[in-house]
């Protein structure tokens, strides 16, 4: 290693010692003598001056040849320019590679992965083993591996949807240093301080100093991360856009989406100069506000750039009805005043206007589509109002009642427990009892976790008749055990009763902050079909919610990983490795876990105090392999040497009429001519697109039947499509009479589509939508008899009732302007199931997705039964989500490239059979539906 310059084969440099000997050898060997044709007429004039030939090689030619030899020797030695010095060290000491892979590294993950790959390749050139630790993964013992195995391990690392807990890996790093003295450490950092971690960098430096090893830290100049948190405050949805430090990304757009991924609102954000936080507010109607399922920063692929919203964040519409007549002289003492003040921070509070009587007030609130109906000291209701309120509760509404003199004197069926008439007075002049305070909430209560203040006193309450169901319906009680809050589930709704008034006449509970917290939790149960009270009792405290959909490190929703664990129903912390961000529990009553809490803030990693660490930039850590450049230089010098030899031999002079003779005998002209030839011979840069062999050629495609696929621009998806159609092509050639050509990759906007009977279109939601020209060409292709097989590849992530996946939403938007026929799942008697093989389903890599084709008219009643049902032609569109190409994909040796999911061992075989049927169906149409051959077949079968 010479500074940033390293060599893969340093012993080849020993050949440089032979350069002086080569100098003397070339010096005493003169160029080839010139051959002069005998001139019959100009002997005297032309022959004499040109008989002289040099006795030694000219110095400039010697230098040229020495440079060519030195370039070849250096190229063979494998020089690599490594400005950061990562992965390079003397000897064969191991390399410990630490890489941040939390969501804060997702924005420029490709750059970090390239730097890490360069580090491992640098260690491979030195023959050093490599130990890789991904700091956002669970802490585990690290083992040094050979560089090839380390590269495989590196390719398997992906950003995680949570911040890295780096401190947990310090023991593993120390253990590696104990086992492998002299190991070098390279930390590829995202520059963002992790959770609860402020000493990792100094502790890592102390470990490196203790063991006497080199520590290199590579990061961007400023952290590129931009994240978002959402919170509810003041009746509005507030979002905070965060960054760890000013990084030049000062403006952007935040989009609010519903469960189907459709945008509901957008809001620009802008950071103030040198600010790390920007606040935006979505002021929307309640209906739109409650439909928001996620907030995301556009063009920011990171789990931290997504804030998921659940039922707890939705703003409920609450209607307040007071059974008495409010004293207009003292409105601040009315029960509705206390309730409105307590509910306003997290609910949309409405009160009746101009209503005459309690029944009309309740009717106004129900007509306003409230989610929660609050009745404060409302007694018996008339039959019509009672029926409307009962229907409201049975349909999923929440009825919240507060006691009072009217409720204590009546006999109302809309209460969770049977009540005693009258009530109980505590602390009066004729009572021996003093006012009671609240007992600690039971673990199974929705109020669990709240701490009742000691100064709360209850002077009067309505008592419940004791029975066997009373304990299971009690949410809160006094210290003597008498219930103070009870609840019962009715139908899809919930009835909750506070056994005290909503004002201060019976207790001082409405004056406490506990009152607000209790109301928040009660109102949060509105609209949930899975309320926290089971039939006859509240939900157990140990209730947990399983993950339903989770975010990956890049912010995409999908199926939860195998390592994801359930969370408690009241989980409110940020995401971790065991609890990734996402939706947990049922779709209508689950909770959302986010990568950041609403009160979290980001800060840059402080490395200024480090003294024994080498700090470098990711931008300056690019490793450059110099072998190709040196080989090119050597080739150029050898070409120049050849031209120089020809010139000195007289073959390029004017008298011989050579090509370069026209430019004269000057070495400068000769050099320019040689450089021009090399420039013409140099290969031109090519576009990184589909290989030429797979690009469509009109003439060839017109002569050979070929399958085609749409190039999406996603390299992984396109490679899977090419390999899949290649595997299906081989299967068609071996099992049918069809011998198709190699599959073609298409750009629908510019390539001719009419040559192909079937086009496979994988959906890649991360790519831009096709242009209008491409959509119109696809429309014309399907109208003229072609078939397009759209594969959303989302069978594993699609869930009934959860709304469309990103792939399905992408396809729906793409087909919005096309006249797509009515579709239906492939019927069991469809010709597609009998086109070649007898199949019932069309599995691919997944087997749970549905396959859709054009809906066909029902079979005629009373007609002769047909073996297969089909229309007049072929369905122009087929839609599936089973990722067919991945199941068909084979390598050069015929091996399967992707595993299939499912318990059926024959799933891949059935995928090939389904693919053969699809191709035969598109080529032959509905011939299987014809009855012409049935008599002959029955006769052959002897029936």
Phi, psi and omega in degrees: 000127177242086184064231179281356182263123178236164183230134177287326179231076187296336181292341177293341179292345178298337179294343178295338179296333182279356182297319177300319178297322178295327178299310181293324179297315180288331183290321182274355178257101183287164175296163179299134180298152179285141174261123183245122175291139182290119179271127182289337187245334188243047182296310185291323186279326189255332191281316189300311184292338188258006177286341185282132175233147183293141178279339180228160178292134179300146182302320182296328178286326175299314180298320179300315182289324177294321178295321178297316180295318179295321179297320179295317180296316179295322179295319179295330180287351177067057180289141179227129178269115186234083189298329181275349179071019182281144178073006182237132178197162177290150178072200182240037179294144181295160176245128174256114183254115176256130181226127175285124179230033170282178181296340179290349178257002187287329186300317180239045184297323180299320180294318180293321180293324178295316179296319179295320178296319177299322180295316180292320179293325175296320176294325178296324179293330178269358182070033183259135172291157186230132172248125184248131176235117173268117195283348176266354177274164178301143181297133180208161178294139181258138179239137177286133181236166174290156186302326180296315177294325178295323177296319177298318178296321181294321180293337180277349181280135178222157178300139177262153186276029178214167178286150182283139172259084188292325185300333181294343183266355182299317177300321179294321179294317178298322179295320178296317180294328177293320183281332185232080180299144177085003181292142175269149182243130173236122180247115176266100191260149174273354176079008182247133178291135182280191183278126176059031188226117177228355185244008185296312182298311177298322179293323177294320178296321179296321177297316180296319179293320180299320183264002176065040181247162181276138179236121177241131180241124181244131178203168174286161181301319175224142180302132183275355186295137167230126184234173183217145171229148180238146179207160179256129179201133177063025180083006182233154176271116183252134176239138177245123176265129189239152169214154184284330181198157175303126185226015180087350178263082192265343183227163179179190184226133174252132183242137176259128184238153175268187184295336180271001181084010179273138182288137177251329181199157176224151180209129176285151172228155179211129177279138171292158180307128179064013178273154178243009181212136176227134183248134176231155184231129173261109179257095188235159171300157185301321183297315178289322180300318182284343180276350181289127179253337181201149170247137180215148175273124182293146178062027178229099184272091182198144176296332178288344179270010180234131174241116181272144181245138179237191182298331181293334182268356181280145182265119183274151174263119186245129176255131182252131177227128178252131184284344181258191178256117182293136177285108184295337179283338181228065182294338182284354177257001181286147178302324181295333178293313179297318181294317181297318179296322182284329186268335188303322182299337184225011181213159176265103188271133178231144177231150181295148180235125176071013181283146178249099177099163183292320182298317179292323178297316178296320178299318177300316182294318179292326177293336179278005177060047178287153176270330181231128176251120182253121177248115180257111179054052176257125181275215183294143181252153176290166188298320182293314179295320178300320178294320180294318180293321178296319176296321178299317181290314181298331180277002177116004179282163179245122178256117180247119184243149175237143184288172178174180183297322182291317179292325181291334182268347185261182177230089190253129177282347183272053175227151185286338182223162175286132186252148171278141178289144181095248181159190182230129180251132181240135174083012178278180182290334180257016182242139176278343185274146174264160179306140183260150175254173183283144173278158176304143183288141180291153181300331182273000180280146173299342179270005181302136182103339176276143182254113179292127177296148182289340185270005177284130180231136178249119183263338180207149180204161171269131182268149177260144176290128180291135173206182184291337183266351184299315180299324182285343180259004182267124177263330180209150182214166175278175182296336179273003176094354180285138184294142175242337173221125178233161182206154178212139176272130179230118184061234176264000185248195188212138175244124182237136181233125167269123184279016175230169180283164178276355175250194187264012183289330182252338181198166175262015179302318180297346180271356186259159174290338177299326180299318180294317181295321179294318179294323179300317182288324179293312181296328179296344178277352183293142177079005180257122178284349178243061182297161186282024171234122176281180180296108179092004181180162181287161179293140180298151181293334182278007182298135180234156181243125181281149178294136179253310175222137181230158177270144168270184184297336181267005175087015179264134178283139179196189180293145181293146177290166182295335182277353183288137180242159179290158179241160175289158185295340180252024181297129182225011182272174176287169182290151176227182178296323179280334181236078181293158180296144180159194180258132181240139177088186181299158183294330185264355182211023180274187178234162178248135174248129184248161180294332180228147173282160179301332182264005180286147174227153182258149176216152182284151178288130182268109179246007184293333184278353182285135183246332186249023180242142175270120180262133179222169181254145176298325180294328181265009183262013182289130179266133183241121177277119186268359185297314181298321180293320180290320176298320178296317178298317178298319179296318178298317180294324178292323176295318177296322178297319178297315179295323179295319178297319178295323181291316180293334178277359176085007183280349182244019181278170179297325185293332180273349179072021181293167182298316182271357177295336181290339181270005178092180183260013184280138179301326180297318178294322178297318179297316179296321179295320179295319179295323178296318178297319179295322179296322178291328182277345183292140180291141179277146178297142181248156179283143178278079180225197184300136178306149184301327181295336183258355178284142184290141175237121187303314183295313181294319181292334177286336182266333185236134176288126182225145170278157183222156175222154181273131177281115182273338187098347174271114188300318182293317180294317181295321178294321177295322178295315181297313180294324180293313180291330174296316177296319178293323177299315178298322179293320178296319181293327183273338186246345182232177178279352180280134175237080183287159175278182180297142181297153183245140173269133187240147164251106187302337183284338186227342182269151177284127186261344190290347180282348191245128179285332184221131177240124178267126184237099175283141182268122177242097187295342180282352181264158179295156176295147178298155182290166179297325178296319179296319180297318180294323179291321177295321178299314179295323179298315181288326178294330184268014173108357179279161180237133177246126178259103178271128181237107180282342175059031186239020183299331183282335183255347181283134179230133178300133178086355182265003185084168184290149173286168176304325179293316180294321177296322178298314181294320180298319179292323181292324183270004185298327183263003178263150176274077182283131179291167176297135185248158176210153172301146183304116179293158182294335181256017180288147180298336179297333180277356183226014185296327177216302174261162171267108182231159178247327180230172182231075181284162172226229174295330174245158183239001186264352182281157179264146177250129185245140175226176178298132180291136182253153177294149181296155179296144182295138180287140176079354181280172178292136182294135181253148183285339180212143182256133180203162176269200181285341182215205182261143177300126181288347184218137173229133181236132177217166176232016189270004180056066184295318185299323180295325178286328179279341191295130176228156178270190183293333180263009178087006181278149178290136184268334184229141177285155175255150179256142181132160184274347182280121180289341181264017185298319180294321177297318179293330176294318177296319179296318176297320177297319177298318178299319180297316180294315180296324178296316180290333182274326188249348177072223189258031183297334180292341180278352182285141181264005186300320187271356185297314180300319180294322179293319179294323178294321179293325179283353177077030181247000000 
